[in-house]
PDB file of C-alpha atoms in Angstrom:
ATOM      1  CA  UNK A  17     -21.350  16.228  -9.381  1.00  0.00           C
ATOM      2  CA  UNK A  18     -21.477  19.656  -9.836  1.00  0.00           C
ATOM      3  CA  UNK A  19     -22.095  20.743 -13.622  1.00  0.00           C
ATOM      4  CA  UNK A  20     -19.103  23.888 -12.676  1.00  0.00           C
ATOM      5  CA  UNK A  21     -15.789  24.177 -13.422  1.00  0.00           C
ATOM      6  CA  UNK A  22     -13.814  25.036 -10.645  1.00  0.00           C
ATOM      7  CA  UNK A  23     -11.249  27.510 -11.203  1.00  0.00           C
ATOM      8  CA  UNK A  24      -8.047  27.006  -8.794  1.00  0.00           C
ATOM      9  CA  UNK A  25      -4.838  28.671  -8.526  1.00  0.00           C
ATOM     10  CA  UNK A  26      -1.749  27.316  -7.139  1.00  0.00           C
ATOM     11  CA  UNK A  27       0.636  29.847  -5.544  1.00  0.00           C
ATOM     12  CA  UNK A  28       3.874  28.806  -4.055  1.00  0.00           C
ATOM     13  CA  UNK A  29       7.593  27.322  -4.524  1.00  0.00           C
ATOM     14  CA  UNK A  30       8.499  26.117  -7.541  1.00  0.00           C
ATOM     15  CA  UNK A  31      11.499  24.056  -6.909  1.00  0.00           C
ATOM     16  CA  UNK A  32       8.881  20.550  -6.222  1.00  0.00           C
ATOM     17  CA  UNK A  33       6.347  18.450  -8.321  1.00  0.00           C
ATOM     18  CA  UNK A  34       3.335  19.587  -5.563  1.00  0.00           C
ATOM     19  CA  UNK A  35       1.373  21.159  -8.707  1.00  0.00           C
ATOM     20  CA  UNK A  36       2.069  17.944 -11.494  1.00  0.00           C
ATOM     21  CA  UNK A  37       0.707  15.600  -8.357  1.00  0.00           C
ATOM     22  CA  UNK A  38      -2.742  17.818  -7.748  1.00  0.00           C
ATOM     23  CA  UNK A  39      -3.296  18.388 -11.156  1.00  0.00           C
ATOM     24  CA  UNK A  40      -2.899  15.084 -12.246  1.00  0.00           C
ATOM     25  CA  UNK A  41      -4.415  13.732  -8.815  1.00  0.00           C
ATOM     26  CA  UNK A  42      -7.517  15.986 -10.041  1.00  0.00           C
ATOM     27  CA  UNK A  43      -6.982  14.549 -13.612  1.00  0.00           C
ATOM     28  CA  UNK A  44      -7.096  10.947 -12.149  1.00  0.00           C
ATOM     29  CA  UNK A  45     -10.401  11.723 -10.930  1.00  0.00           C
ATOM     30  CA  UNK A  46     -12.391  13.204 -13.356  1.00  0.00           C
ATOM     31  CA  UNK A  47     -12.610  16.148 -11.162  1.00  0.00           C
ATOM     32  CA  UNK A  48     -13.982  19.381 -13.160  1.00  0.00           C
ATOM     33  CA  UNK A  49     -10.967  21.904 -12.470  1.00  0.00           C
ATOM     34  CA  UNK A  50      -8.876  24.742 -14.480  1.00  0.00           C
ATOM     35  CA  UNK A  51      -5.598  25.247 -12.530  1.00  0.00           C
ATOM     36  CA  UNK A  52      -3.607  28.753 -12.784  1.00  0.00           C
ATOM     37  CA  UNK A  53      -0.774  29.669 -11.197  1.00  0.00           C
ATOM     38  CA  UNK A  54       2.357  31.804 -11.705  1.00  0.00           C
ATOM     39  CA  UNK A  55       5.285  31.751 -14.038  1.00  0.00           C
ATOM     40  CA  UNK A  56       6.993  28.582 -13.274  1.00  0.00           C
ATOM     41  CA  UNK A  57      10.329  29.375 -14.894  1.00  0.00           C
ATOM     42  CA  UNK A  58      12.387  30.740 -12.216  1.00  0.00           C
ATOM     43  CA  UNK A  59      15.094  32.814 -14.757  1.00  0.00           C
ATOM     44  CA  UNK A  60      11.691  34.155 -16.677  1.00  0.00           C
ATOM     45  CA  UNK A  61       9.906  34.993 -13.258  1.00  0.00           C
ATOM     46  CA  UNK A  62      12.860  37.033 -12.497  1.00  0.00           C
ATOM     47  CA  UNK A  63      14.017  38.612 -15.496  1.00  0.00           C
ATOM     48  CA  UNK A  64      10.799  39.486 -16.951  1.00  0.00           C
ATOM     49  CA  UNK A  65      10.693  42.764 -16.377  1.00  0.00           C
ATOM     50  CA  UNK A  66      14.294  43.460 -17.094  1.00  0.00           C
ATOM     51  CA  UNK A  67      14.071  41.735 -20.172  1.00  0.00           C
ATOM     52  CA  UNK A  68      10.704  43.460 -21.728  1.00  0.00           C
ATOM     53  CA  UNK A  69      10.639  47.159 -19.981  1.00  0.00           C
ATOM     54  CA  UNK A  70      14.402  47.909 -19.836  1.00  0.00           C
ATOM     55  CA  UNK A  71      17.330  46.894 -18.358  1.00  0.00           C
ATOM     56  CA  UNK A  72      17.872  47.915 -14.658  1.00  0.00           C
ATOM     57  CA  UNK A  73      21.514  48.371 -13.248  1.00  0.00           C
ATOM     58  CA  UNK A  74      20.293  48.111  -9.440  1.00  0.00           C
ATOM     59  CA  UNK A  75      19.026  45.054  -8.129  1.00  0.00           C
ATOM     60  CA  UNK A  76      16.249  46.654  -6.072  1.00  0.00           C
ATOM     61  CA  UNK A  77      14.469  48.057  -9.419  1.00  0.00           C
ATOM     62  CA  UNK A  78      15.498  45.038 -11.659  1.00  0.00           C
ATOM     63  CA  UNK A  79      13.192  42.526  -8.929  1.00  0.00           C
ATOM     64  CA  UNK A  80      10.975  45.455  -8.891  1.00  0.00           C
ATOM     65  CA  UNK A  81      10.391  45.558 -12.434  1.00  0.00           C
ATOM     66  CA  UNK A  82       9.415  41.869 -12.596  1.00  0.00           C
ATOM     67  CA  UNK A  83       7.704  41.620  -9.442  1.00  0.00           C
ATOM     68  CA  UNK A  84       5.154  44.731 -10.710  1.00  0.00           C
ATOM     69  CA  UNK A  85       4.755  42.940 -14.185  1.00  0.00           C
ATOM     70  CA  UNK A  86       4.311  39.596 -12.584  1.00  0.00           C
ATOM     71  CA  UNK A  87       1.567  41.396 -10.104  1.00  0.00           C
ATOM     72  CA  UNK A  88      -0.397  41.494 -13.306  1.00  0.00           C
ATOM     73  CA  UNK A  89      -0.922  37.765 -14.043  1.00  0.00           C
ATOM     74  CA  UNK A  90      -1.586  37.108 -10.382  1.00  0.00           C
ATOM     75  CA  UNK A  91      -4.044  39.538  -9.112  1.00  0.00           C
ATOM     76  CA  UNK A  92      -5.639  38.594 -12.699  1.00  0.00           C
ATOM     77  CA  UNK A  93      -5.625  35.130 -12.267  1.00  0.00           C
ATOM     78  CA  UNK A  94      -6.418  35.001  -8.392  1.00  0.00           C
ATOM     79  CA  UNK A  95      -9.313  37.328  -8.850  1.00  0.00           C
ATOM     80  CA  UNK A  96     -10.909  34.636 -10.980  1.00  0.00           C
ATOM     81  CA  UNK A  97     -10.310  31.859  -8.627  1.00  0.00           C
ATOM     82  CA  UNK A  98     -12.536  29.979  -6.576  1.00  0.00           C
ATOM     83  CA  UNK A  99     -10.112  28.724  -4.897  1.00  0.00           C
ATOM     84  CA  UNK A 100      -6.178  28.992  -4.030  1.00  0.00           C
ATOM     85  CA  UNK A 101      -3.875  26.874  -2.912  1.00  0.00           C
ATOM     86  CA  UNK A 102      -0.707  28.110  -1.029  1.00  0.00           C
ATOM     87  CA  UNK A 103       2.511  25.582  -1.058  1.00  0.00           C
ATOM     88  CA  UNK A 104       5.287  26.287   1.184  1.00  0.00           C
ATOM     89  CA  UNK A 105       8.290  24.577   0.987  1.00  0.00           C
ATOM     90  CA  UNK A 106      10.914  23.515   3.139  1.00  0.00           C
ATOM     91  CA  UNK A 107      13.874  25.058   1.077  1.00  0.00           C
ATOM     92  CA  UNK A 108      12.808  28.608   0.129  1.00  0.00           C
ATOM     93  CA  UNK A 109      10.963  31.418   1.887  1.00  0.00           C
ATOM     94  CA  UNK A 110       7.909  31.791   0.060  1.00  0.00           C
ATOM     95  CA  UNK A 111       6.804  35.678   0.993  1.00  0.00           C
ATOM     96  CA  UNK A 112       5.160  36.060  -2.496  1.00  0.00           C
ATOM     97  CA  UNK A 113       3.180  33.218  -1.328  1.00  0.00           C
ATOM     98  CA  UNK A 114       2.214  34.301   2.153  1.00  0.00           C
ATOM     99  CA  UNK A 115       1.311  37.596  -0.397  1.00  0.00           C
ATOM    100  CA  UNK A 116      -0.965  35.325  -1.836  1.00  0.00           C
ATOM    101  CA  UNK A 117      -2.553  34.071   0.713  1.00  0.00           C
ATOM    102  CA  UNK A 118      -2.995  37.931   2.245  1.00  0.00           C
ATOM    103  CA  UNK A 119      -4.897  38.750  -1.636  1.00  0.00           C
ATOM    104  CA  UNK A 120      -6.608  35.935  -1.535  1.00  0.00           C
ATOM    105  CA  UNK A 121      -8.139  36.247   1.922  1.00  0.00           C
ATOM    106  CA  UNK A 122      -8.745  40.722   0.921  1.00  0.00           C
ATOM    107  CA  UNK A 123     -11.194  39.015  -2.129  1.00  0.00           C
ATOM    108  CA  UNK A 124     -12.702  36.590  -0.049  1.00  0.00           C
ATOM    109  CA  UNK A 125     -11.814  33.851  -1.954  1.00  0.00           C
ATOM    110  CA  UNK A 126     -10.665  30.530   0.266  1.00  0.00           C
ATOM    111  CA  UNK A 127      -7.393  29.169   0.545  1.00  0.00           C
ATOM    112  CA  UNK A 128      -6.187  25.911   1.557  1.00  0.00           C
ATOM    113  CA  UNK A 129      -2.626  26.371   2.815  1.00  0.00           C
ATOM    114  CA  UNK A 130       0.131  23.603   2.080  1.00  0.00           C
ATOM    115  CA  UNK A 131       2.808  22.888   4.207  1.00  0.00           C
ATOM    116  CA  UNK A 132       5.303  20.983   6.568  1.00  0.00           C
ATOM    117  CA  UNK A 133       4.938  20.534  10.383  1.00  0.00           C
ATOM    118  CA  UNK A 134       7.973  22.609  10.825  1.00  0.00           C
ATOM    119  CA  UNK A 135       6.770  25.475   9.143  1.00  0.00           C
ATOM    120  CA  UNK A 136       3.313  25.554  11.417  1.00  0.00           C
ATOM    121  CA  UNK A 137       4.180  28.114  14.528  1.00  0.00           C
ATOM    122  CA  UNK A 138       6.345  30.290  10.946  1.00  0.00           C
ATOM    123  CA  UNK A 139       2.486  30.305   9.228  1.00  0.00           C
ATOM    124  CA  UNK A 140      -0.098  30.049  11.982  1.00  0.00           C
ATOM    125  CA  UNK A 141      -1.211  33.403  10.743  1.00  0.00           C
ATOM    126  CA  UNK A 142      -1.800  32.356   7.492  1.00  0.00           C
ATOM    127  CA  UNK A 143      -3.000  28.903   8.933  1.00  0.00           C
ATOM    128  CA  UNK A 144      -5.623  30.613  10.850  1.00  0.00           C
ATOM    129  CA  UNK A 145      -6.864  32.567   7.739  1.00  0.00           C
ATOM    130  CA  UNK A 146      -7.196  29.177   5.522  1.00  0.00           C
ATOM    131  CA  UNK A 147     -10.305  27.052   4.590  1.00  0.00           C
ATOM    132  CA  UNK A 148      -7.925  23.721   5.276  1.00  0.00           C
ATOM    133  CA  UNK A 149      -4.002  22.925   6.027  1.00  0.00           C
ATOM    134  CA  UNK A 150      -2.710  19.985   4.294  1.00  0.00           C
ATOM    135  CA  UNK A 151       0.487  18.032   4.284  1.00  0.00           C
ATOM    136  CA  UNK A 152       0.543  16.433   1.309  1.00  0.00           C
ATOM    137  CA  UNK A 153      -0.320  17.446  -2.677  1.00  0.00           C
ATOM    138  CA  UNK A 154      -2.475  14.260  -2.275  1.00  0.00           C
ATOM    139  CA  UNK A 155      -5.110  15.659   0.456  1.00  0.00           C
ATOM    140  CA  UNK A 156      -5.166  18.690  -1.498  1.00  0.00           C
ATOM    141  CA  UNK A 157      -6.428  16.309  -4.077  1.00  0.00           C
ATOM    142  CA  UNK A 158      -9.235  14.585  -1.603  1.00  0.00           C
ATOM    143  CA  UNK A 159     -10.316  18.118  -1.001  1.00  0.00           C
ATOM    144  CA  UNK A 160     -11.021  19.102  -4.129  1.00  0.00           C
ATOM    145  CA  UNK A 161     -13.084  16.076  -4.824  1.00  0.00           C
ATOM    146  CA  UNK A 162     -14.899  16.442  -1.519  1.00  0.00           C
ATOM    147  CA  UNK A 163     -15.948  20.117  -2.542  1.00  0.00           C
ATOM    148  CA  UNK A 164     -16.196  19.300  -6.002  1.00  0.00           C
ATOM    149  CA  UNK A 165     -18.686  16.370  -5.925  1.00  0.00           C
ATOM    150  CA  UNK A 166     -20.109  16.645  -2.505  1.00  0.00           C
ATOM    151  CA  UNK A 167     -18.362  12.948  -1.841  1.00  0.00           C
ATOM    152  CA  UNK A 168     -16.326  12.019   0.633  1.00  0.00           C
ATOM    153  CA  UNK A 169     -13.645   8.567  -0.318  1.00  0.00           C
ATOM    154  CA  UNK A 170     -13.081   6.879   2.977  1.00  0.00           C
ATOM    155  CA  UNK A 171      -9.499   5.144   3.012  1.00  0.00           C
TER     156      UNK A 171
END
């Protein structure tokens, strides 16, 4: 195995346990990985920049406010990535994540998109753009140890 630690982000909804099951799937398995990702906490995602620059009385510059200062963490974090992982779920529209993707792909740094069937014609853009399309947290998980060590587990 490699002696690096692999620095991963994981962009996407927030409403599922997709991130507990890869990063304790990658746990499980030894694997040598630093996960990232955004704020988790939908009410401090969205308030954020309400809450520390100023109150905003229009809803245009009160999301605008937050999504600039939350800009910060990501294009930080993703820059230092070697790898991202996009989740799209099947309740939300996920643009920030698609925006993800887009950033990711602009630094060169591969993705690995996550997703259901019915959302493939929706991201066959962003499909086309990734490194890998998985289903499940779980093959996200087999991926990472295949890059990782260099190993592939046969079922």
């Amino acid at each position: 195995m490699s002696e690096k630690t692999w620095i991963v982000y994981l962009s996407g909804e927030i409403h599922t346990d997709w991130r507990e099951r890869i990063i304790n799937g990658a746990k499980d398995r030894n694997l040598p990985v630093v996960f990232h990702g955004p704020v988790t906490v939908h009410a401090d995602s969205d308030d954020c920049g309400s809450e520390i620059l100023g109150s905003e009385d229009q809803k245009y510059w009160f999301d605008h406010k937050g999504a600039l200062l939350n800009s910060v963490r990501t294009e930080t974090l993703l820059k230092e990535s070697d790898l991202v992982i996009v989740r799209f779920g099947e309740k939300y529209k996920q643009w920030n994540a698609a925006f993800d993707a887009g950033q990711a792909a602009a630094l060169g740094i591969p993705y690995i998109t996550l997703h259901p069937e019915e959302h493939d014609h929706a991201l066959k853009e962003v499909d086309a753009g990734a490194r890998g399309m998985a289903r499940e947290p779980e093959q996200v998980v087999d991926a990472l140890d295949y890059v990782i060590t260099g190993t592939l587990r046969r079922s």
